Coordinates of C-alpha atoms and ligand atoms in Angstrom, one line a residue:
M1 CA 90.4 69.0 255.1
T2 CA 90.2 67.5 251.8
S3 CA 93.0 65.3 250.4
T4 CA 92.9 64.1 246.7
A5 CA 94.5 60.5 246.0
P6 CA 97.9 61.5 244.4
T7 CA 98.9 60.2 240.9
V8 CA 102.0 58.2 241.2
T9 CA 104.5 59.7 238.6
S10 CA 106.7 57.5 236.3
A11 CA 110.3 58.5 235.3
T12 CA 109.1 59.3 231.6
T13 CA 106.4 61.6 232.4
P14 CA 107.9 63.5 235.3
Y15 CA 105.6 65.7 236.8
P16 CA 102.0 65.0 235.5
Y17 CA 100.2 65.6 238.8
A18 CA 98.3 68.8 238.5
A19 CA 98.4 71.7 241.0
P20 CA 96.2 74.1 239.3
F21 CA 95.7 76.5 242.3
S22 CA 99.2 76.5 243.2
E23 CA 100.1 77.2 239.5
A24 CA 97.9 80.1 239.4
L25 CA 99.2 81.6 242.5
F26 CA 102.8 81.0 241.4
D27 CA 101.8 83.0 238.1
R28 CA 100.5 86.0 240.1
A29 CA 103.5 85.8 242.4
L30 CA 105.9 85.8 239.5
E31 CA 104.4 89.1 238.5
V32 CA 104.9 91.0 241.8
T33 CA 107.9 89.2 243.3
P34 CA 111.3 88.1 241.8
G35 CA 111.0 84.3 241.1
G36 CA 107.6 84.2 242.8
V37 CA 109.1 83.7 246.2
N38 CA 110.3 85.5 249.3
S39 CA 113.1 82.9 250.0
P40 CA 115.0 81.4 247.0
V41 CA 114.8 77.5 248.0
R42 CA 111.0 77.8 247.9
A43 CA 110.9 78.4 244.1
F44 CA 111.7 74.8 243.4
R45 CA 114.6 75.8 240.9
A46 CA 116.8 72.8 241.9
V47 CA 114.1 70.3 241.3
G48 CA 111.9 72.0 238.8
G49 CA 108.0 72.1 238.8
T50 CA 105.6 74.4 240.7
P51 CA 106.0 75.0 244.4
R52 CA 103.1 74.1 246.3
F53 CA 101.3 77.1 248.0
M54 CA 100.1 76.0 251.4
A55 CA 96.8 77.0 252.8
S56 CA 97.2 75.4 256.2
A57 CA 99.0 73.0 258.4
R58 CA 98.4 71.0 261.4
G59 CA 100.6 68.6 263.4
P60 CA 102.8 66.8 260.7
W61 CA 100.5 67.8 257.8
L62 CA 100.7 70.6 255.3
V63 CA 97.5 71.1 253.0
D64 CA 97.9 73.0 249.9
V65 CA 95.6 75.4 248.0
D66 CA 94.6 72.4 245.8
G67 CA 93.4 70.5 248.8
R68 CA 96.2 68.0 248.7
R69 CA 97.6 66.8 251.9
Y70 CA 101.3 66.2 252.6
V71 CA 103.4 64.9 255.4
D72 CA 105.6 67.8 256.1
L73 CA 109.6 66.9 256.1
I74 CA 110.3 70.6 256.0
C75 CA 109.0 71.8 259.1
S76 CA 109.6 75.4 258.3
W77 CA 113.3 74.5 258.0
G78 CA 113.4 73.5 261.7
P79 CA 111.0 75.6 263.7
M80 CA 107.9 73.5 263.9
I81 CA 109.5 70.8 266.3
L82 CA 106.2 70.3 268.0
G83 CA 104.3 70.0 264.9
H84 CA 102.0 72.9 263.1
A85 CA 99.6 74.8 265.2
H86 CA 100.3 73.0 268.4
P87 CA 97.4 73.9 270.9
D88 CA 99.8 75.2 273.6
V89 CA 101.5 77.5 271.1
V90 CA 98.4 78.7 269.5
A91 CA 97.0 79.6 272.9
A92 CA 100.2 81.4 273.9
V93 CA 99.9 83.4 270.6
Q94 CA 96.2 84.2 271.1
D95 CA 96.8 85.3 274.5
A96 CA 99.8 87.5 273.7
A97 CA 98.0 89.0 270.6
T98 CA 95.0 90.0 272.5
R99 CA 97.2 91.9 274.8
G100 CA 98.9 94.0 272.1
F101 CA 101.4 93.3 269.2
S102 CA 104.3 95.5 270.0
F103 CA 105.2 98.0 272.7
G104 CA 108.5 99.5 271.8
T105 CA 109.3 99.0 275.5
P106 CA 110.6 96.2 277.4
S107 CA 108.2 93.3 278.3
E108 CA 108.1 90.2 280.4
N109 CA 108.4 87.6 277.9
E110 CA 111.7 88.8 276.6
V111 CA 113.0 88.1 280.0
A112 CA 111.5 84.9 280.2
L113 CA 112.7 83.9 276.8
A114 CA 116.3 85.0 277.6
E115 CA 116.1 83.1 281.0
E116 CA 114.9 80.0 279.1
I117 CA 117.9 80.2 276.8
V118 CA 120.6 80.9 279.4
S119 CA 119.3 78.0 281.6
R120 CA 119.5 75.5 278.6
V121 CA 123.1 76.4 277.3
A122 CA 125.5 76.5 280.1
P123 CA 128.2 78.7 278.5
V124 CA 125.4 81.4 277.4
E125 CA 125.3 83.9 280.4
Q126 CA 123.5 86.6 278.3
V127 CA 121.5 86.8 275.2
R128 CA 120.1 89.7 272.9
L129 CA 117.0 88.9 271.0
V130 CA 116.7 89.8 267.4
N131 CA 114.2 88.9 264.6
S132 CA 116.2 86.3 262.4
G133 CA 119.1 84.0 262.4
T134 CA 120.8 86.5 259.8
E135 CA 120.7 89.4 262.2
A136 CA 122.2 87.0 265.0
T137 CA 125.1 86.0 263.1
M138 CA 125.6 89.5 261.6
T139 CA 125.7 91.0 265.1
A140 CA 127.7 88.2 266.5
I141 CA 130.4 89.0 263.8
R142 CA 130.2 92.8 264.7
L143 CA 130.7 91.9 268.5
A144 CA 133.6 89.8 267.6
R145 CA 135.3 92.4 265.7
G146 CA 134.5 95.1 268.2
Y147 CA 135.9 92.9 270.9
T148 CA 139.2 92.0 269.4
G149 CA 139.7 95.1 267.2
R150 CA 140.3 92.9 264.2
S151 CA 138.4 92.4 261.1
V152 CA 139.0 88.9 259.4
I153 CA 136.4 86.2 259.7
V154 CA 136.9 82.6 259.1
K155 CA 134.1 80.5 257.9
F156 CA 133.7 77.0 256.3
A157 CA 132.7 76.2 252.8
G158 CA 129.1 74.9 252.8
C159 CA 128.2 76.4 256.1
Y160 CA 125.5 78.9 255.8
H161 CA 125.1 81.6 258.4
G162 CA 122.3 83.7 256.8
H163 CA 122.6 86.5 253.8
V164 CA 125.2 88.5 255.8
D165 CA 127.5 90.1 253.3
S166 CA 130.8 88.9 254.7
L167 CA 129.3 85.4 255.3
L168 CA 128.2 84.7 251.8
A169 CA 131.4 84.0 250.6
A170 CA 131.5 80.2 250.5
A171 CA 133.4 79.3 247.5
G172 CA 136.9 78.2 247.4
S173 CA 138.7 75.2 249.0
G174 CA 142.3 74.6 250.0
V175 CA 144.3 76.5 252.6
A176 CA 143.2 80.1 253.2
T177 CA 141.5 80.6 250.1
F178 CA 140.4 84.3 249.9
G179 CA 136.6 84.5 250.0
L180 CA 135.1 85.1 246.5
P181 CA 131.6 86.6 246.8
D182 CA 129.0 84.1 246.0
S183 CA 126.5 86.9 245.5
A184 CA 126.5 90.0 243.3
G185 CA 126.3 93.1 245.4
V186 CA 128.7 91.9 248.1
P187 CA 131.7 94.2 247.9
A188 CA 135.0 92.7 247.1
S189 CA 136.3 94.4 250.3
S190 CA 133.7 92.5 252.4
A191 CA 134.5 89.2 250.9
A192 CA 138.3 90.0 251.1
E193 CA 137.8 90.0 255.1
T194 CA 136.5 86.5 254.8
I195 CA 138.7 83.5 254.8
V196 CA 136.9 80.3 253.7
L197 CA 138.2 77.0 254.8
P198 CA 137.1 73.5 254.0
Y199 CA 134.9 72.1 257.0
N200 CA 136.4 69.5 259.0
D201 CA 140.0 70.3 258.0
I202 CA 142.1 71.0 261.3
G203 CA 145.3 71.4 259.0
A204 CA 143.7 74.0 256.9
L205 CA 142.6 76.0 260.0
E206 CA 146.1 75.8 261.5
A207 CA 147.6 76.9 258.3
A208 CA 145.3 79.9 258.2
F209 CA 146.0 80.9 261.6
A210 CA 149.8 80.4 261.2
E211 CA 149.6 83.1 258.2
R212 CA 147.1 85.6 259.5
G213 CA 146.2 84.6 263.1
G214 CA 146.8 88.4 264.3
E215 CA 144.1 89.6 261.9
I216 CA 141.5 87.2 262.7
A217 CA 138.5 88.4 264.9
A218 CA 136.6 85.1 264.7
V219 CA 135.8 81.6 263.6
I220 CA 132.3 81.0 262.8
T221 CA 131.1 77.5 262.3
E222 CA 127.7 75.7 262.3
A223 CA 127.8 73.5 265.6
A224 CA 127.0 70.7 263.2
A225 CA 126.6 71.6 259.5
G226 CA 123.2 71.4 258.4
N227 CA 123.0 73.7 255.4
M228 CA 125.0 71.4 252.8
G229 CA 122.9 68.4 254.1
V230 CA 123.9 67.1 257.5
V231 CA 127.7 66.9 258.2
P232 CA 128.7 66.7 261.7
P233 CA 132.0 67.9 263.0
G234 CA 134.5 65.0 262.9
P235 CA 136.1 64.0 266.3
G236 CA 138.0 66.9 267.7
F237 CA 137.1 69.5 265.1
T238 CA 135.3 71.8 267.5
E239 CA 138.0 71.4 270.1
A240 CA 140.6 72.2 267.6
L241 CA 138.6 75.4 266.8
R242 CA 138.5 76.5 270.3
R243 CA 142.4 75.5 270.7
V244 CA 143.4 77.6 267.7
T245 CA 141.2 80.5 268.3
S246 CA 142.2 80.7 272.0
A247 CA 145.9 80.5 271.1
H248 CA 145.5 83.5 268.6
G249 CA 143.1 85.6 270.7
A250 CA 140.3 85.2 268.4
L251 CA 136.7 84.4 269.3
L252 CA 134.8 81.2 268.4
V253 CA 131.2 81.6 267.4
S254 CA 129.2 78.6 267.3
D255 CA 126.1 79.0 264.9
E256 CA 123.2 77.0 266.5
V257 CA 120.4 78.7 264.5
M258 CA 119.4 75.2 263.1
T259 CA 120.8 72.7 265.9
G260 CA 119.7 74.8 268.7
F261 CA 117.1 73.2 271.0
R262 CA 116.7 70.4 268.2
C263 CA 119.6 68.3 268.5
S264 CA 119.1 68.2 272.2
P265 CA 117.5 70.6 274.8
S266 CA 120.7 72.6 274.6
G267 CA 121.4 72.0 271.0
Y268 CA 124.3 70.6 269.5
Y269 CA 126.6 71.8 272.4
G270 CA 124.4 69.6 274.7
L271 CA 125.7 66.4 272.8
E272 CA 129.2 67.4 272.0
G273 CA 130.3 69.8 274.8
P274 CA 131.7 70.7 277.2
Y275 CA 135.0 71.1 275.3
A276 CA 138.5 70.6 276.9
G277 CA 139.7 74.0 275.9
G278 CA 136.3 75.8 277.1
P279 CA 133.2 76.8 275.4
P280 CA 132.6 78.9 272.2
D281 CA 132.5 82.6 273.1
L282 CA 129.4 83.3 271.4
F283 CA 126.3 81.3 270.0
T284 CA 123.7 82.2 267.8
F285 CA 120.2 80.7 267.7
G286 CA 117.0 81.0 265.8
K287 CA 114.4 78.6 264.1
V288 CA 113.2 76.5 267.2
M289 CA 113.5 79.3 269.6
G290 CA 111.0 81.5 267.7
G291 CA 108.4 78.6 267.2
G292 CA 107.5 79.6 263.7
F293 CA 107.7 83.3 264.4
P294 CA 110.5 85.8 263.7
A295 CA 112.5 85.5 266.7
A296 CA 116.3 84.7 267.0
A297 CA 119.2 85.5 269.5
F298 CA 122.9 85.7 269.8
G299 CA 124.6 85.3 273.4
G300 CA 127.4 84.0 275.3
R301 CA 130.1 84.9 277.9
A302 CA 129.2 88.1 279.8
Y303 CA 132.5 89.6 279.2
V304 CA 131.8 89.7 275.4
M305 CA 128.3 90.6 275.7
A306 CA 129.2 93.5 277.7
M307 CA 130.6 95.1 274.7
L308 CA 127.1 95.6 273.2
S309 CA 125.1 98.7 273.3
P310 CA 123.7 100.4 275.5
V311 CA 126.5 99.0 278.1
G312 CA 129.5 99.0 275.3
P313 CA 130.4 100.6 272.2
V314 CA 129.0 98.0 269.7
Y315 CA 125.7 99.0 268.3
Q316 CA 122.9 96.9 267.7
A317 CA 119.0 97.6 267.7
G318 CA 115.4 96.5 266.5
T319 CA 112.1 98.0 266.4
L320 CA 110.5 94.7 266.7
S321 CA 113.2 92.7 268.7
G322 CA 111.7 90.7 271.5
N323 CA 108.3 91.1 270.1
P324 CA 105.6 90.0 272.5
V325 CA 103.9 87.7 270.3
A326 CA 107.1 86.1 268.7
T327 CA 108.6 85.6 272.3
A328 CA 105.3 84.0 273.6
A329 CA 105.4 81.5 270.7
G330 CA 109.1 80.9 271.3
L331 CA 108.6 80.4 275.0
A332 CA 105.6 77.9 274.5
T333 CA 107.6 76.0 272.0
L334 CA 110.8 75.7 274.1
R335 CA 108.7 74.9 277.2
G336 CA 107.0 72.1 275.2
C337 CA 110.3 70.6 274.3
T338 CA 110.1 68.0 277.0
S339 CA 112.2 64.7 277.1
E340 CA 109.2 63.0 275.6
V341 CA 109.5 65.4 272.6
Y342 CA 113.0 64.6 272.1
D343 CA 112.5 60.9 272.4
R344 CA 109.7 61.2 269.7
L345 CA 112.0 63.0 267.5
D346 CA 114.7 60.3 267.7
V347 CA 112.0 57.6 267.0
V348 CA 110.5 59.4 263.9
S349 CA 113.8 60.4 262.4
R350 CA 115.6 56.9 262.8
T351 CA 112.3 55.1 261.5
I352 CA 112.1 57.4 258.4
A353 CA 115.9 57.3 257.8
D354 CA 116.1 53.4 258.1
A355 CA 113.1 53.0 255.7
A356 CA 114.7 55.4 253.2
S357 CA 118.1 53.7 253.4
S358 CA 116.8 50.1 253.0
Q359 CA 114.5 51.1 250.0
L360 CA 117.4 52.8 248.4
T361 CA 119.4 49.8 249.1
A362 CA 116.8 47.7 247.5
A363 CA 116.6 49.8 244.4
G364 CA 120.5 49.8 244.0
V365 CA 120.7 53.5 244.8
P366 CA 124.2 54.6 246.2
H367 CA 123.4 56.9 249.3
V368 CA 124.6 57.7 252.7
V369 CA 122.6 59.0 255.6
Q370 CA 124.3 61.4 257.9
W371 CA 123.3 62.5 261.4
A372 CA 123.6 65.3 264.0
G373 CA 121.7 64.2 266.9
S374 CA 118.2 63.5 265.4
M375 CA 118.9 65.7 262.6
F376 CA 119.7 63.9 259.4
S377 CA 119.8 64.0 255.7
V378 CA 120.3 61.5 252.7
F379 CA 123.3 62.2 250.2
F380 CA 122.8 60.2 246.9
R381 CA 126.5 59.2 246.7
D382 CA 128.1 56.1 248.3
A383 CA 131.0 57.7 250.4
P384 CA 130.6 59.6 253.6
V385 CA 130.5 63.6 253.2
R386 CA 132.9 65.3 255.3
N387 CA 132.9 68.7 253.6
Y388 CA 131.2 70.7 250.9
D389 CA 133.2 69.2 247.9
D390 CA 131.9 65.8 249.1
A391 CA 128.4 67.1 249.3
R392 CA 128.5 68.5 245.9
A393 CA 129.8 64.9 244.5
Q394 CA 126.3 63.5 244.7
S395 CA 123.5 62.9 242.1
T396 CA 121.2 65.8 242.2
Q397 CA 119.4 64.2 239.3
A398 CA 118.6 61.2 241.6
F399 CA 117.5 63.5 244.3
T400 CA 115.3 65.2 242.0
A401 CA 113.4 62.1 240.9
F402 CA 113.2 61.0 244.5
F403 CA 111.8 64.2 245.4
H404 CA 109.1 64.5 243.0
S405 CA 108.0 60.9 243.4
M406 CA 107.5 61.6 247.1
L407 CA 105.7 64.9 246.6
S408 CA 103.3 63.1 244.0
Q409 CA 102.6 60.6 246.7
G410 CA 101.9 63.2 249.4
V411 CA 105.3 63.8 251.2
H412 CA 106.9 67.1 251.0
L413 CA 110.8 66.8 251.3
P414 CA 112.9 69.8 251.3
P415 CA 113.3 70.9 247.6
S416 CA 117.1 70.4 247.6
A417 CA 119.7 67.7 247.8
F418 CA 121.6 69.9 250.2
E419 CA 119.2 70.5 253.1
A420 CA 118.4 68.3 256.2
W421 CA 115.1 66.4 256.4
F422 CA 113.0 68.0 259.4
V423 CA 110.5 66.0 261.6
S424 CA 108.5 67.0 264.4
A425 CA 107.2 65.3 267.7
A426 CA 103.7 65.5 266.0
H427 CA 104.8 63.0 263.4
D428 CA 102.5 60.4 264.5
D429 CA 102.5 56.7 263.0
E430 CA 100.0 57.6 260.4
A431 CA 102.4 60.3 259.1
V432 CA 105.4 57.9 259.4
D433 CA 103.7 55.1 257.7
S434 CA 102.6 57.6 254.7
V435 CA 106.4 58.4 254.3
I436 CA 107.3 54.6 254.5
R437 CA 104.6 53.8 251.9
A438 CA 106.0 56.4 249.4
L439 CA 109.6 55.3 249.7
P440 CA 109.8 52.3 247.3
D441 CA 108.6 54.0 244.4
A442 CA 110.7 57.2 245.0
A443 CA 113.8 54.7 245.5
R444 CA 112.9 53.2 242.1
A445 CA 112.5 56.7 240.5
A446 CA 116.1 57.8 241.9
A447 CA 117.7 54.5 240.6
R448 CA 116.3 55.3 237.1
E449 CA 117.9 58.8 237.3
F450 CA 121.2 58.0 239.0
D451 CA 123.8 59.6 237.1
T452 CA 127.6 59.1 237.0
I453 CA 129.2 61.2 239.7
A454 CA 132.7 62.3 240.4
S455 CA 133.6 61.3 243.9
Ligands
LIG1 C1 118.6 79.3 259.0 C2 119.9 79.7 259.3 C3 120.4 80.9 259.4 C4 119.7 82.0 259.1 O1 118.5 82.3 259.7 P1 117.3 83.1 259.1 O2 116.2 83.3 260.2 O3 116.9 82.4 257.8 O4 118.0 84.6 258.7 C5 121.8 81.1 260.1 N1 122.4 80.2 260.5 C6 122.1 78.8 260.2 C7 122.9 77.6 260.7 C8 120.8 78.5 259.7 O5 120.5 77.2 259.6

């Protein structure tokens, strides 16, 4: 494993450090793939520069094709909770792979993974395994529509639920704004079935239900928002969702694709639940439960899950669903998530967040750190963020300068101001110290770029 001493960048010469092998790969990728990437955020569009192509990863470290080593604060956007190439997960994957990649028949690991999920999240009585979080939310919505016989879905601005047509509507604030598609190719008819409300706004929720309650199949929410940066539900918000949906015969879908098995052994539900009015009807999971492989799930109360094919009339299927290698990785990862692992996540995230905050303060950079369990993010503004409008009123210029300074010093943050910073239990003192050493320069770079923001 080679690692080159990184060049510290200055604000006037933004990104002088070379990454010739990544640049060459990016050029090749741009020829054959739109934007050179297979998921948009990877393209560095928000921060500029060349995305780093990774060659390998172990524990808390990423190594790029130029041989430079980075402390990983993306962790594959959550799944790598045990760190990269954890020996137990590697062994489970190798063992599964030698016994065949995919059968197209049921296999034992699927049952074991479903049991593991059901035993952790009390309100989840049954699950169906799928390949991505997008599939999980897409099917949860279909199931809610099939169950209620209604079509309208309520979601919250700034919450991401995968690239499902009806859930890409995120624009619009104020009471009962009709969703406008955020993406070309989403039919207006699909977006029109979506009501987008401001997160953490109980009044807007009540108003929307007062007007259209009889048409609403479900409210879908991130258990704690993590896709606009970390914005936890305010006191009573989730209970209000439960109360209002129950009163109108709509289902509540809690999207725990990001928070599930990360915020606690039973996800954000484990931190916030049980709720006075009862649990959400459906949950969606992904990320951690796949251990870095394509595995996700949706599940919930048995009376709702009974609507699903082959038992009920709501169809859903998947050639690779419950894949034996993916389920082996997911099982080994969940079984590896011991209380020591969660304790370490707490320590690592608090240490990094506290150090970032004190360096930003020292450099005079307005910022706020927000939490959902051990999940956190840093907003470059001086007031708390309760919803998407708040999240957008931050200095993305300051973040960009901060990001590139960290990258040049060997710390790979998510390349966007609107993402959580992910750590793993493999982030040892060496990795944490590397982050802490990079922070003063990054904070000064942010201070130089801090622009005036509307707040
Ligand atoms: C990542 C994510 C999804 C989508 O999952 P994919 O596996 O990327 O399709 C859905 N919901 C939430 C909350 C997520 O964080």
